Short mmCIF file of C-alpha atoms and ligand atoms in Angstrom, two decimals:
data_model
loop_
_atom_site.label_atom_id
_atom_site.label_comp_id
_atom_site.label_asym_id
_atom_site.label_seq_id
_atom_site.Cartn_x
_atom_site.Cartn_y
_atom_site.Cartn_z
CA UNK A 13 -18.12 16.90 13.69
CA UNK A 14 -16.16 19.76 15.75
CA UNK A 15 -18.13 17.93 19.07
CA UNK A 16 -16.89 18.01 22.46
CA UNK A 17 -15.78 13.95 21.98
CA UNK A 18 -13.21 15.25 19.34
CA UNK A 19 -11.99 17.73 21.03
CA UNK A 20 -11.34 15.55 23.56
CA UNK A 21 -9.21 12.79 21.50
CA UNK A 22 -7.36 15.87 20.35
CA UNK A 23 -6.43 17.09 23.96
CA UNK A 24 -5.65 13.21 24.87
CA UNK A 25 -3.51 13.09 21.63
CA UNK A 26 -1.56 16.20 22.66
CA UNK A 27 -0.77 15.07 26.25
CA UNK A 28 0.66 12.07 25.36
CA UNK A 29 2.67 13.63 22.15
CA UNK A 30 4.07 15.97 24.76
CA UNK A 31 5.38 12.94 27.34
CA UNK A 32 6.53 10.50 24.30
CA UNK A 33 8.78 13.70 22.83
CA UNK A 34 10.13 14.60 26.63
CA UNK A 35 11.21 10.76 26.80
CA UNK A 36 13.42 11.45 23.79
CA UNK A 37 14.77 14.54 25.00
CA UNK A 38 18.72 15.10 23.60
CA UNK A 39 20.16 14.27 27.58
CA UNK A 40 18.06 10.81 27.83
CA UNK A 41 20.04 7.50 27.19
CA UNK A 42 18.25 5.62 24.68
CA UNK A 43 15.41 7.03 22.74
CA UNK A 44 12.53 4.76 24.91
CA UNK A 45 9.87 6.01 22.89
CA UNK A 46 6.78 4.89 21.16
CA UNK A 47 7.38 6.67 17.59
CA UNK A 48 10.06 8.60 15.82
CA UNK A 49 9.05 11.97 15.21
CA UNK A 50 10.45 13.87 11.90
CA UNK A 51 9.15 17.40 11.37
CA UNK A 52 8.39 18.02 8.12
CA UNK A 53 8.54 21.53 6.12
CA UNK A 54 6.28 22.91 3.39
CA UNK A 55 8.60 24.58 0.20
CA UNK A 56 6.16 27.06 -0.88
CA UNK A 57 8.03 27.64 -3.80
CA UNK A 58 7.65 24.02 -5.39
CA UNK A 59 5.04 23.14 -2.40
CA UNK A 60 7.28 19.71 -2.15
CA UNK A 61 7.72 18.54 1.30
CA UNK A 62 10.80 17.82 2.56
CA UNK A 63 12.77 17.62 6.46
CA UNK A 64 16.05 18.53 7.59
CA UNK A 65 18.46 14.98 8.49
CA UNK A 66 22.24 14.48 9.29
CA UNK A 67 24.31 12.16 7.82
CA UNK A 68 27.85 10.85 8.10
CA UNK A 69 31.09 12.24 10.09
CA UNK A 70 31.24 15.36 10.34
CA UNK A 71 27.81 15.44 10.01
CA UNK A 72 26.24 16.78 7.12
CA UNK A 73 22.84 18.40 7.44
CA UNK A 74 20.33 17.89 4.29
CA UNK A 75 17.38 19.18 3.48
CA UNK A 76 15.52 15.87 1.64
CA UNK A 77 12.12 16.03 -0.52
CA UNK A 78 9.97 13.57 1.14
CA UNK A 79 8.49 10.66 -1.62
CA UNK A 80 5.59 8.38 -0.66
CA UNK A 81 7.00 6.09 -3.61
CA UNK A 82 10.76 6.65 -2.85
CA UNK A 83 12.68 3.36 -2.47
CA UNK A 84 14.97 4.44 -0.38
CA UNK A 85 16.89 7.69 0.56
CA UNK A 86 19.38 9.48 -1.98
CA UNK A 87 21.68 12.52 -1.45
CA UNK A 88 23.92 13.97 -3.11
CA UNK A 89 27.64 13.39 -2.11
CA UNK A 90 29.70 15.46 -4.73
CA UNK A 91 33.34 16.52 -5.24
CA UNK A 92 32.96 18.53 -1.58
CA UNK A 93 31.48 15.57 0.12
CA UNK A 94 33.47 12.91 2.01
CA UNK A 95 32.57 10.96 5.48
CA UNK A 96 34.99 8.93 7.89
CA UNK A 97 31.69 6.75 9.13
CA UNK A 98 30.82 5.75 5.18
CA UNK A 99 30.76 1.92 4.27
CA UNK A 100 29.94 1.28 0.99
CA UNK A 101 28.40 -2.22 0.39
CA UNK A 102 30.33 -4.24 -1.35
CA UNK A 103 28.51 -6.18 -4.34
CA UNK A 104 27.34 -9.90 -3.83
CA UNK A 105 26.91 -9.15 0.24
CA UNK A 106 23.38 -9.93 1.45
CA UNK A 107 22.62 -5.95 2.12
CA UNK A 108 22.67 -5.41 -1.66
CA UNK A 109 19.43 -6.22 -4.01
CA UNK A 110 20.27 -9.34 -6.07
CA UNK A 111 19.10 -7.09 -9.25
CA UNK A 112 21.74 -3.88 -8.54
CA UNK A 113 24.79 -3.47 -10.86
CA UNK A 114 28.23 -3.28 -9.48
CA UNK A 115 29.80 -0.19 -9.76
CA UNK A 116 33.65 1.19 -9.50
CA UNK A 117 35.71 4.29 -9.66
CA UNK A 118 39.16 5.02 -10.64
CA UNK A 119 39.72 8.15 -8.57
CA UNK A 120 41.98 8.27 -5.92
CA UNK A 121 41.68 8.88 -2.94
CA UNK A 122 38.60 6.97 -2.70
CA UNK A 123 35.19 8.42 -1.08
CA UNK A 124 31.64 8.16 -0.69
CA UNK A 125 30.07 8.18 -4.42
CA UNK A 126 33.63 6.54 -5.71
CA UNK A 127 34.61 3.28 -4.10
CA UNK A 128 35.22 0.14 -5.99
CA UNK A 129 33.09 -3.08 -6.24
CA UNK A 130 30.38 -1.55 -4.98
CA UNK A 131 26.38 -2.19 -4.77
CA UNK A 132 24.31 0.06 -7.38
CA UNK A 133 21.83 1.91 -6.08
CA UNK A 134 19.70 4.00 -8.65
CA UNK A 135 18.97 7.64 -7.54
CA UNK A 136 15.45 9.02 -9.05
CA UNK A 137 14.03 11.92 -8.99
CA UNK A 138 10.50 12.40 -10.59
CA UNK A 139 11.51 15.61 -12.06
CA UNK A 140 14.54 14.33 -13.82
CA UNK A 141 14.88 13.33 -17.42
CA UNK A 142 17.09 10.45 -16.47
CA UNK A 143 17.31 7.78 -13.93
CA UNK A 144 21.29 7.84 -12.35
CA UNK A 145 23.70 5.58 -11.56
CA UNK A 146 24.32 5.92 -7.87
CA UNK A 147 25.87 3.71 -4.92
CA UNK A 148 25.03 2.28 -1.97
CA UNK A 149 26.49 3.08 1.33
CA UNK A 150 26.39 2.51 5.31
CA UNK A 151 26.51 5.72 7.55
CA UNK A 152 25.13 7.18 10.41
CA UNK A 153 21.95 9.19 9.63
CA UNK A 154 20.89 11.84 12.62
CA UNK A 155 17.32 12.88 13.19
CA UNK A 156 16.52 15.66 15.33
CA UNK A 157 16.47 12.85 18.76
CA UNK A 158 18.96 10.58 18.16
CA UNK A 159 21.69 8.71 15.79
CA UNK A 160 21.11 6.20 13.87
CA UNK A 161 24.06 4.08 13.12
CA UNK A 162 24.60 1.84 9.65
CA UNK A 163 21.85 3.27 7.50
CA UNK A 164 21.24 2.19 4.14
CA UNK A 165 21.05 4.67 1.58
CA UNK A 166 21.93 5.70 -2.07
CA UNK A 167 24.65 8.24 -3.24
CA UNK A 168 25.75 9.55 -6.21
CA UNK A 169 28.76 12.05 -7.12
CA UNK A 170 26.37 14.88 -9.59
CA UNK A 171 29.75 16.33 -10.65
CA UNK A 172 30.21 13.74 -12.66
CA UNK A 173 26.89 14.13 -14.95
CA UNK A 174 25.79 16.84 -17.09
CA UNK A 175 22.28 17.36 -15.98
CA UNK A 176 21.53 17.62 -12.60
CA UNK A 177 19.63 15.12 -10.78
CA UNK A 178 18.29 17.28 -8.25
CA UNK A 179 15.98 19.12 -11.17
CA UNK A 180 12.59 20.43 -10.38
CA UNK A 181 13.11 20.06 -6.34
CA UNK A 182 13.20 22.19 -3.24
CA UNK A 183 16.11 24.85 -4.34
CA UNK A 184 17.83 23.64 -0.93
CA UNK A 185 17.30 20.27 -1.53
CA UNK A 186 20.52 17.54 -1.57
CA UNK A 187 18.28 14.11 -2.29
CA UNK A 188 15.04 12.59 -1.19
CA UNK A 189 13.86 10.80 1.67
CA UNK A 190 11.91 7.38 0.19
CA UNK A 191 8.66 6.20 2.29
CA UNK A 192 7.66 3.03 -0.20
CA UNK A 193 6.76 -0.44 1.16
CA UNK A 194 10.49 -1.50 0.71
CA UNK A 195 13.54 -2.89 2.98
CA UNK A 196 15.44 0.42 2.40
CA UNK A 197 12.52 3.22 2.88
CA UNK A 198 13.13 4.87 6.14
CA UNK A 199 9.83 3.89 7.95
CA UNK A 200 11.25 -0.04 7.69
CA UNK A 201 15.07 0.69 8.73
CA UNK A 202 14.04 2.86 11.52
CA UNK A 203 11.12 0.22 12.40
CA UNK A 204 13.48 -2.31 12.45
CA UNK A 205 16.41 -0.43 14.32
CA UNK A 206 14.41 0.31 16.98
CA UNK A 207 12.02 -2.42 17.39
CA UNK A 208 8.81 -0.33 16.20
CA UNK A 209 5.46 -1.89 14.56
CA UNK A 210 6.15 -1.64 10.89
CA UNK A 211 3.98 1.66 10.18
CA UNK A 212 4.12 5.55 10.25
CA UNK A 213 2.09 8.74 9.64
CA UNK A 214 2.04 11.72 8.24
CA UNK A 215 1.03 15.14 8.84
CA UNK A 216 1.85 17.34 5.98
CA UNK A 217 1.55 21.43 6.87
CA UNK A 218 -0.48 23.38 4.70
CA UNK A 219 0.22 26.13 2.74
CA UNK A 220 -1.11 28.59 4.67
CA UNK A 221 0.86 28.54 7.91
CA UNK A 222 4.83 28.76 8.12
CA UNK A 223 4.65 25.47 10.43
CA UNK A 224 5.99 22.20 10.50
CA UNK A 225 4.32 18.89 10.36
CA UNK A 226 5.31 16.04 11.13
CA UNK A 227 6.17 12.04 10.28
CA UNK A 228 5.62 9.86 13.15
CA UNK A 229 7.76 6.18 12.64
CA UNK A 230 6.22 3.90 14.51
CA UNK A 231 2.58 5.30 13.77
CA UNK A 232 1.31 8.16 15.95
CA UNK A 233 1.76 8.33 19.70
CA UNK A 234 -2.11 7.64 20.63
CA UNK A 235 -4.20 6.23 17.56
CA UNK A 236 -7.75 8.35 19.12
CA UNK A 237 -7.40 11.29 15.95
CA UNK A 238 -7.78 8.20 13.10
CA UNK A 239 -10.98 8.02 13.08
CA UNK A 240 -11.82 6.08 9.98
CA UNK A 241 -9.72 3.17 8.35
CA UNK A 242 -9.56 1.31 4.90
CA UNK A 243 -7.74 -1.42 3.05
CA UNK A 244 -4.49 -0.28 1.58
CA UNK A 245 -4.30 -2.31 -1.39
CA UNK A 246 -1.37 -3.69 -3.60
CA UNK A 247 -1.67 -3.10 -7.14
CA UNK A 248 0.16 -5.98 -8.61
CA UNK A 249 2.40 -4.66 -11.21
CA UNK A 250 5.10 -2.38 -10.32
CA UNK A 251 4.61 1.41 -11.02
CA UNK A 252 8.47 2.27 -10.28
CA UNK A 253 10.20 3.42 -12.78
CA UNK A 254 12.27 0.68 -13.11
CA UNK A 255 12.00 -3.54 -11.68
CA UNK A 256 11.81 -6.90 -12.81
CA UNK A 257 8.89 -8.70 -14.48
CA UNK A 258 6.39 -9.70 -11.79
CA UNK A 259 7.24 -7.48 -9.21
CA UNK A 260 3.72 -5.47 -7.34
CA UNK A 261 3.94 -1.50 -6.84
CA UNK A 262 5.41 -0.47 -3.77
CA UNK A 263 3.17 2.53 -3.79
CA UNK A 264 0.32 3.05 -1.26
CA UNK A 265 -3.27 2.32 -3.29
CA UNK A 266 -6.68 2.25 -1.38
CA UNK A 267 -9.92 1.11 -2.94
CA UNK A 268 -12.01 4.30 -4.18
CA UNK A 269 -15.81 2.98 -5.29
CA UNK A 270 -17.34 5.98 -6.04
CA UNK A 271 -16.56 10.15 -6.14
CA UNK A 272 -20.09 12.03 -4.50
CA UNK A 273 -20.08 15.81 -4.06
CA UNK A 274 -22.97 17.04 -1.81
CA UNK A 275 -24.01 13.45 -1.54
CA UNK A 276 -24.53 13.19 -5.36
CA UNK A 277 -22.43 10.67 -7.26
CA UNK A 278 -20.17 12.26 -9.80
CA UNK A 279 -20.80 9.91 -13.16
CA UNK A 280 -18.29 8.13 -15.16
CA UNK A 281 -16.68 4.55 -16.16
CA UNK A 282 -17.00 3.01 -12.96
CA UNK A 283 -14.03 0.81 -13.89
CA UNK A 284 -11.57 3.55 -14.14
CA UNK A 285 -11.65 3.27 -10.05
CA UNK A 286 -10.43 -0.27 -10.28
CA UNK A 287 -6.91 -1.77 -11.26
CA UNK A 288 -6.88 -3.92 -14.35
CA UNK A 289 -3.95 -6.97 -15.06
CA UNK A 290 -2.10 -4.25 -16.61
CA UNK A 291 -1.98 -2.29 -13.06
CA UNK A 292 -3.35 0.75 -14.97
CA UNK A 293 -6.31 2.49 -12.65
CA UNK A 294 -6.92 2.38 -9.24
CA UNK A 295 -6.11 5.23 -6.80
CA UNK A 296 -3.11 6.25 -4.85
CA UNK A 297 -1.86 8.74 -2.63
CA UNK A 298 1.37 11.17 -3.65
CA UNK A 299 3.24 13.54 -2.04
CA UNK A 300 5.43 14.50 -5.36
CA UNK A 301 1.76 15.70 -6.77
CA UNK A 302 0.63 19.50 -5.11
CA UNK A 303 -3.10 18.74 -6.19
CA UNK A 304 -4.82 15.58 -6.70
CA UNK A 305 -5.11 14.25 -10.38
CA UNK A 306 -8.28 12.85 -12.00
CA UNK A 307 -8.29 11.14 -15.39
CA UNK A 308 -9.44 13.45 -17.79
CA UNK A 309 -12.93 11.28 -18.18
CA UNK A 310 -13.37 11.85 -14.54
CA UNK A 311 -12.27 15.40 -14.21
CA UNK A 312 -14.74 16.64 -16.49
CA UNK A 313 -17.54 15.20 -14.84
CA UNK A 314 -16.30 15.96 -11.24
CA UNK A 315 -15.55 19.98 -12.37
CA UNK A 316 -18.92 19.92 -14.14
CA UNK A 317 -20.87 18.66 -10.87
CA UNK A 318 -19.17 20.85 -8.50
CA UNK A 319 -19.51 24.26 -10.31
CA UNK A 320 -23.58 23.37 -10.73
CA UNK A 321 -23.53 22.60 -6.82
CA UNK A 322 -21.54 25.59 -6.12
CA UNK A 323 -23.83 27.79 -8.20
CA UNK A 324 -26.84 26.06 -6.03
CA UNK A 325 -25.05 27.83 -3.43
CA UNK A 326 -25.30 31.08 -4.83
CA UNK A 327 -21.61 30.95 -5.40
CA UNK A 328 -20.66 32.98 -8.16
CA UNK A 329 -18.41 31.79 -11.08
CA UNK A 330 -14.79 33.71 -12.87
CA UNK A 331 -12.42 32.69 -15.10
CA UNK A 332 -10.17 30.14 -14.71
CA UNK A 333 -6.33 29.97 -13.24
CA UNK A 334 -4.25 27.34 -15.00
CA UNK A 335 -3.77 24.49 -14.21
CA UNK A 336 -6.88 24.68 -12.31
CA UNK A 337 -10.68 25.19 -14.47
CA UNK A 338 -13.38 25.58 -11.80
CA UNK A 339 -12.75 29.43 -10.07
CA UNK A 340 -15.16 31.22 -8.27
CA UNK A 341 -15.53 34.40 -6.27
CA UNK A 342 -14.21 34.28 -3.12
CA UNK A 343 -16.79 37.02 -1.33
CA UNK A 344 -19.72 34.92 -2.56
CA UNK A 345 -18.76 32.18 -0.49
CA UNK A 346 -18.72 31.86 3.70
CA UNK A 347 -16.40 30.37 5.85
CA UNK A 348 -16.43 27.36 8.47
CA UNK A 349 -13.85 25.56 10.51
CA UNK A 350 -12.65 23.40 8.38
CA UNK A 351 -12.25 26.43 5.13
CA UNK A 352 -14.77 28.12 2.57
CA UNK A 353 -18.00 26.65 2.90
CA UNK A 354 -17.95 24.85 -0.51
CA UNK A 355 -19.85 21.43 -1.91
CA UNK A 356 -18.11 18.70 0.43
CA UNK A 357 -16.37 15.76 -2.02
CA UNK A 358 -16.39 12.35 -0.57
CA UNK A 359 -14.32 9.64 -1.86
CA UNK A 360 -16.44 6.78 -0.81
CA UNK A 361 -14.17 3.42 -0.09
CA UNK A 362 -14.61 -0.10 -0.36
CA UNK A 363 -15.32 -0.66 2.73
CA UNK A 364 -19.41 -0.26 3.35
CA UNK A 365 -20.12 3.31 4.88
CA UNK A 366 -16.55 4.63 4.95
CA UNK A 367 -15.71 7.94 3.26
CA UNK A 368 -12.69 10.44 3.32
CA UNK A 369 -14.48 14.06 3.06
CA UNK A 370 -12.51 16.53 1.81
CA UNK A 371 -13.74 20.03 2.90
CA UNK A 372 -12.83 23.95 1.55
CA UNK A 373 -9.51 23.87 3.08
CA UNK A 374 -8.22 20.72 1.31
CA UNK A 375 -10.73 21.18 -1.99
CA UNK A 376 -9.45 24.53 -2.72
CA UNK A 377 -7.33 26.74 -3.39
CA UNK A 378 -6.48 30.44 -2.96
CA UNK A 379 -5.09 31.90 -6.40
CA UNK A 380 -5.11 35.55 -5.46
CA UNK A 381 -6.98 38.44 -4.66
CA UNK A 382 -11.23 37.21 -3.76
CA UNK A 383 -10.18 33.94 -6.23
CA UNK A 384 -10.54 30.76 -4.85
CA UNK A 385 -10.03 27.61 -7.09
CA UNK A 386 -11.33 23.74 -7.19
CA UNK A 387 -7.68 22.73 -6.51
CA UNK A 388 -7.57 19.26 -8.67
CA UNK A 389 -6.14 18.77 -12.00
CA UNK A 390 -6.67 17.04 -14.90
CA UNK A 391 -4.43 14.18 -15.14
CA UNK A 392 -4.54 13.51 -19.21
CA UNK A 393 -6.80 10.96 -20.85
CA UNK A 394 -4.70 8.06 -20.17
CA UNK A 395 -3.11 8.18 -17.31
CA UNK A 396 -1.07 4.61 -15.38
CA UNK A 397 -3.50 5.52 -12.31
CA UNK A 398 -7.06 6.90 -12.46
CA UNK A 399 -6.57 9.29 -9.30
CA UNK A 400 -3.28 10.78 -7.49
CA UNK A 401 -4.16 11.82 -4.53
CA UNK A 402 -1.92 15.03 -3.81
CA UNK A 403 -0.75 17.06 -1.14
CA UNK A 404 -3.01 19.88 -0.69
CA UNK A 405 -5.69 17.25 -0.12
CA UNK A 406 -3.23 15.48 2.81
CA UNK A 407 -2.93 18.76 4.63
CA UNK A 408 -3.65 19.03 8.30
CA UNK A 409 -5.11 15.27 7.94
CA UNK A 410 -3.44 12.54 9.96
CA UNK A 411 -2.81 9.66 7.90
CA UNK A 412 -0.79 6.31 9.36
CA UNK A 413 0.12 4.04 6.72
CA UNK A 414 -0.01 0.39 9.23
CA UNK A 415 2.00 -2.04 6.98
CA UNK A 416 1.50 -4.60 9.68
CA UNK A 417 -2.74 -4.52 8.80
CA UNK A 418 -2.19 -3.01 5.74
CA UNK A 419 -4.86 -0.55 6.41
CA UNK A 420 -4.48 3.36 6.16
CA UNK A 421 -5.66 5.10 9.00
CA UNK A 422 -6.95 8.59 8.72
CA UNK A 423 -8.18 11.57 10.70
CA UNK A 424 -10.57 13.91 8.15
CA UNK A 425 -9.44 17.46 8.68
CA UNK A 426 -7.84 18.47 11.87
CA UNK A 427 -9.12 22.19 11.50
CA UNK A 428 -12.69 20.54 12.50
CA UNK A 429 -11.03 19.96 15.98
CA UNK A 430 -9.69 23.30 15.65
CA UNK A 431 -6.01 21.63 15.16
CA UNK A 432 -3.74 21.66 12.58
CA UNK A 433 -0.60 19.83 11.29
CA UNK A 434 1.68 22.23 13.19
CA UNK A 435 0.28 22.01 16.43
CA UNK A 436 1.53 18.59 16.33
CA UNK A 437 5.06 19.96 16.90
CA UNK A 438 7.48 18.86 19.85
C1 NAG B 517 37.66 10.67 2.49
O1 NAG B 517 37.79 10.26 3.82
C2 NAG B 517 38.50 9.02 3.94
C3 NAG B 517 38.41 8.56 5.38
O2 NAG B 517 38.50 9.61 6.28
C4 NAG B 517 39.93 9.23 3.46
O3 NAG B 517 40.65 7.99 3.54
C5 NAG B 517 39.89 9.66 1.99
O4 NAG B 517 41.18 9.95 1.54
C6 NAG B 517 39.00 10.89 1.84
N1 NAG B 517 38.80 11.15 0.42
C7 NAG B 517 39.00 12.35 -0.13
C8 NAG B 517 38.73 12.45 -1.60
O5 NAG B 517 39.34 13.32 0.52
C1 NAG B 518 39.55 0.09 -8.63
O1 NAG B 518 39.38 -0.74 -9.75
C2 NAG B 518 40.13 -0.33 -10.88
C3 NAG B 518 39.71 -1.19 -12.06
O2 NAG B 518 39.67 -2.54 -11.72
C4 NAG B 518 41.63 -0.48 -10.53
O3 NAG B 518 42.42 -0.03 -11.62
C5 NAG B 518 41.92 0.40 -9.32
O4 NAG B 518 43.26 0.23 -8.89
C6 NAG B 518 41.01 0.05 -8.16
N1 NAG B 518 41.21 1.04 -7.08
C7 NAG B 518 41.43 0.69 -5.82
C8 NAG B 518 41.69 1.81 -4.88
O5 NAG B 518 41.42 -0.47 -5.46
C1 NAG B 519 8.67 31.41 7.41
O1 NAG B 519 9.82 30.67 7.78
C2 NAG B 519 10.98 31.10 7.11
C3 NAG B 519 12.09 30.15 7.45
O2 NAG B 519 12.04 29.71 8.79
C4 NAG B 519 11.27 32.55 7.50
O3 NAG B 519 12.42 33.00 6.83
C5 NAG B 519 10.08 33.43 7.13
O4 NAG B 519 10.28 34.73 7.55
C6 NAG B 519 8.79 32.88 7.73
N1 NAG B 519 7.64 33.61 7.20
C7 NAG B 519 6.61 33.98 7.97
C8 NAG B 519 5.50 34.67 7.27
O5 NAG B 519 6.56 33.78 9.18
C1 NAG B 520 -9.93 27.41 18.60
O1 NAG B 520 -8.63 27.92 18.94
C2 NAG B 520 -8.60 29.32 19.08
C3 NAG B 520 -7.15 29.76 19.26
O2 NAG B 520 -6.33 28.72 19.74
C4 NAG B 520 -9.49 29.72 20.26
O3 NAG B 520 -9.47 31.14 20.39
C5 NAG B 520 -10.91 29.26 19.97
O4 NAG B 520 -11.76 29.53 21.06
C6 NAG B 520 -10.96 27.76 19.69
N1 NAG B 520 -12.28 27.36 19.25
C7 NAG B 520 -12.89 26.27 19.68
C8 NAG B 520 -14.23 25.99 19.09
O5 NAG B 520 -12.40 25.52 20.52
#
C-alpha cells in the first residue's frame, strides 16, 4: 500500500495545502481559497476533540468540543459574557426553526443569553443529564483566517441552572461546535458564506502525538489522499435527542455488509448491519465516542475471532483493561507502518469490493507498560445503532463527508504514506 504512487498523492496533496493556506494568509483581502481550514486538538484527558474559535466584540476565544451530530454551535455566554456585535433572532423571523420556543428575560440591562422575544435554541451536550433552554443569536465568529460576520448559533446563560451543561467535556471547554447535515452546523453556514461545495473533512490527531489535525470546509484542498468512497446513507427516523414525528437523522450512516478480520467474516445476525422502520441498526460514525461500539451480539463474536487470529500469530494473551476485553502482550507482537502488526479488520461496504481497513494503529490501543488492547467496546445488547464508529478508529484517516453526492470519502491510514493528521497543518 505504502507504494511510490501514494507517496506521490501525498506530496501533491501537501503542495497544494501549502499554496491554498498562503492564499489565506492574515494580510490577504478576501479569503480566495478553496477550503476553510480549522485545526483541531486532541484532549487527552477526555480524548474529545475540540478547536479554538472567536466570537463576538471583543472577541471571545473558545475552546469548542467538536460533534459529528451537533446541530449547530453552543457556548456558553454567562453572567461575565456580553458582546456589542450580538443579534438575537427575534421569534417568528425566517432565521428561526418553525418548531423553537420563544424565550424572554427580565434582567436588565439586556445581553446575549437574556434578550426578550427571542428564538429558542436548545443547547445539548451528550454528557448532560438534561437538555437546556438556550437562545439563538447573530455574531461574528473568527477562525484562525478570517471573520465571519452574522453567524448563527445557540447560547445559554449556565448561571442560571443548577447543573452544569458543560458536564463530562474538555475541562477548557465553553460549548460545542455541531457538524450534522443541518442549516445551522458550521460546514453549511461557512459553505454558504463563502460560496463552497456543501462538504468538509476531517482529520482527527491521534493520541499519540501532541499535534493538531485538521477540518477542511469546503472538502480537502486536492481530493488524490481519498482513495475509496461509499454511500452515506440517511437513516429515516431522527436519532437527535429531540424533533418532530417524521423527521430522518441528521447523523452521518454508511452501509456496513459484513465485519472480516484476516479476510474471515466475523458471524452474527446479519440484520443488525441494516436499519429497520424503527431507525434502530445501521452504522454511523461519532466523534463524542473514543472507541468504536459494537452491539453486544456482535462484540462477542468480533473479540472472539480476533484473539483466535491473534493467537495464530503467536501473539500472546493477558488480562483484560476495562472497558476493553481482548489484551495481549505487547513484545509478542511486531511493528509496521501503519502500528502493531495485528489481524487487519475490514468493514466491508455496500458498495461491491469496497472496504475501510482498519490497521494496529486505529484497532488498538496502548493501556500501559508491554499492554496493548483491541480498542472497541461493547455497546450493550440493545443499542439505537448496531456500530458507532469512534475516534480512535478516525485517527490519521482523511475522511470528507460530500453532502452534495452524499458519499463519504476516505483515505485508509495516512501512517501507510508515512503521514499523519498533523502533518496536515498550515
Ligand atoms: C451588553 O452590551 C450591550 C451593548 O454593548 C449593552 O447595551 C448592555 O448594557 C450590556 N449588558 C450588560 C449586562 O452589561
Ligand atoms: C421583557 O419582557 C417582560 C415581560 O413581558 C417585560 O416585563 C420587560 O419589560 C421586557 N424587557 C424589555 C427590556 O423590553
Ligand atoms: C503538548 O501540548 C501542550 C499544550 O500546547 C503542552 O503544554 C505540552 O507540554 C505538550 N506536550 C508534549 C509532550 O509535547
Ligand atoms: C518517513 O518519514 C521519516 C521522517 O520524516 C523518514 O526518516 C523516513 O525515511 C520516511 N520513510 C519513508 C518510507 O518514506
Amino acid at each position: 500500500m505504502a507504494n511510490s504512487s501514494s507517496l506521490h498523492f501525498f506530496l501533491l496533496f501537501i503542495a497544494l495545502f501549502s499554496v491554498s493556506s498562503l492564499s489565506a494568509a492574515p494580510d490577504a483581502p478576501k479569503p480566495k481559497t478553496q477550503s476553510i481550514i480549522i485545526p483541531v486538538k486532541k484532549d487527552p484527558a477526555t480524548n474529545q476533540y475540540y478547536s479554538s474559535l472567536g466570537i463576538g466584540t471583543p472577541r471571545h476565544d473558545m475552546d469548542l468540543v467538536i460533534d459529528l451530530a451537533g446541530e449547530h454551535l453552543w457556548y456558553n455566554c454567562d453572567t461575565g459574557y456580553n458582546s456589542s456585535s450580538y443579534i438575537p433572532v427575534a421569534c417568528g423571523s425566517k432565521q428561526c426553526p418553525e418548531s423553537s420556543p420563544c424565550v424572554g428575560c427580565n434582567n436588565f440591562p439586556l445581553k446575549p443569553g437574556c434578550t426578550n422575544n427571542t428564538c429558542g435554541l436548545d443547547v445539548f451536550n451528550p454528557f448532560a443529564e438534561f437538555i437546556f433552554s438556550g437562545d439563538m443569536g447573530d455574531d461574528v465568529l473568527f477562525l484562525p483566517q478570517m471573520e465571519v460576520p452574522h453567524f448563527l448559533s445557540g447560547c445559554s446563560d449556565g448561571d442560571r441552572f443548577s447543573s452544569s451543561f458543560l458536564v463530562g467535556l474538555v475541562k477548557s471547554a465553553r460549548g460545542m461546535v455541531g457538524l450534522a447535515r443541518t442549516e445551522l452546523a458550521l460546514q453549511t453556514q461557512l459553505s454558504s458564506a463563502f460560496n463552497l461545495p456543501n462538504k468538509f473533512s476531517l482529520c482527527l490527531p491521534s493520541s499519540k502525538e501532541n499535534g493538531s489535525g485538521n477540518i477542511f470546509i469546503g472538502g480537502v484542498p486536492n481530493q488524490k489522499p481519498l482513495h475509496f468512497s461509499t454511500p452515506l446513507v440517511i437513516n429515516p427516523v431522527s436519532t437527535a435527542p429531540s424533533f418532530s414525528e417524521g423527521e430522518p437523522s441528521d447523523e452521518y450512516f454508511i452501509g456496513v455488509k459484513s465485519i472480516k478480520i484476516d479476510g474471515k467474516v466475523v458471524n452474527f445476525k446479519r440484520s443488525l448491519l441494516s436499519i429497520d422502520e424503527k431507525g434502530n441498526g445501521g452504522t454511523k460514525i461519532s466523534t463524542m465516542k473514543p472507541y468504536t461500539e459494537l452491539h453486544s451480539n456482535i462484540y462477542k463474536s468480533f473479540v472472539r475471532q480476533f484473539v483466535k487470529q491473534a493467537a495464530d500469530r503467536k501473539i500472546k494473551r493477558v488480562a483484560s483493561v476495562a472497558p476493553f476485553e481482548a489484551c495481549f502482550d505487547a513484545k509478542t507482537i511486531g511493528r509496521t507502518i501503519a502500528g502493531p502488526a495485528v489481524p487487519a479488520i475490514d468493514l466491508e461496504l455496500q458498495n461491491e469490493g469496497v472496504k475501510w481497513r482498519i490497521y494496529g494503529a486505529n484497532s488498538m490501543v496502548e493501556t500501559g507498560k508491554n499492554v496493548v488492547c483491541l480498542g472497541f467496546v461493547d455497546g450493550g445488547k440493545s443499542p439505537r445503532t448496531s456500530v458507532v464508529i469512534g475516534g480512535h478508529q478516525l485517527e490519521d484517516n482523511v475522511l470528507e463527508f460530500d453532502l452534495v453526492s452524499s458519499k463519504l470519502g476516505f483515505s485508509s491510514s495516512l501512517l501507510l504514506q508515512n503521514a499523519s493528521c498533523s502533518s496536515f497543518r498550515g
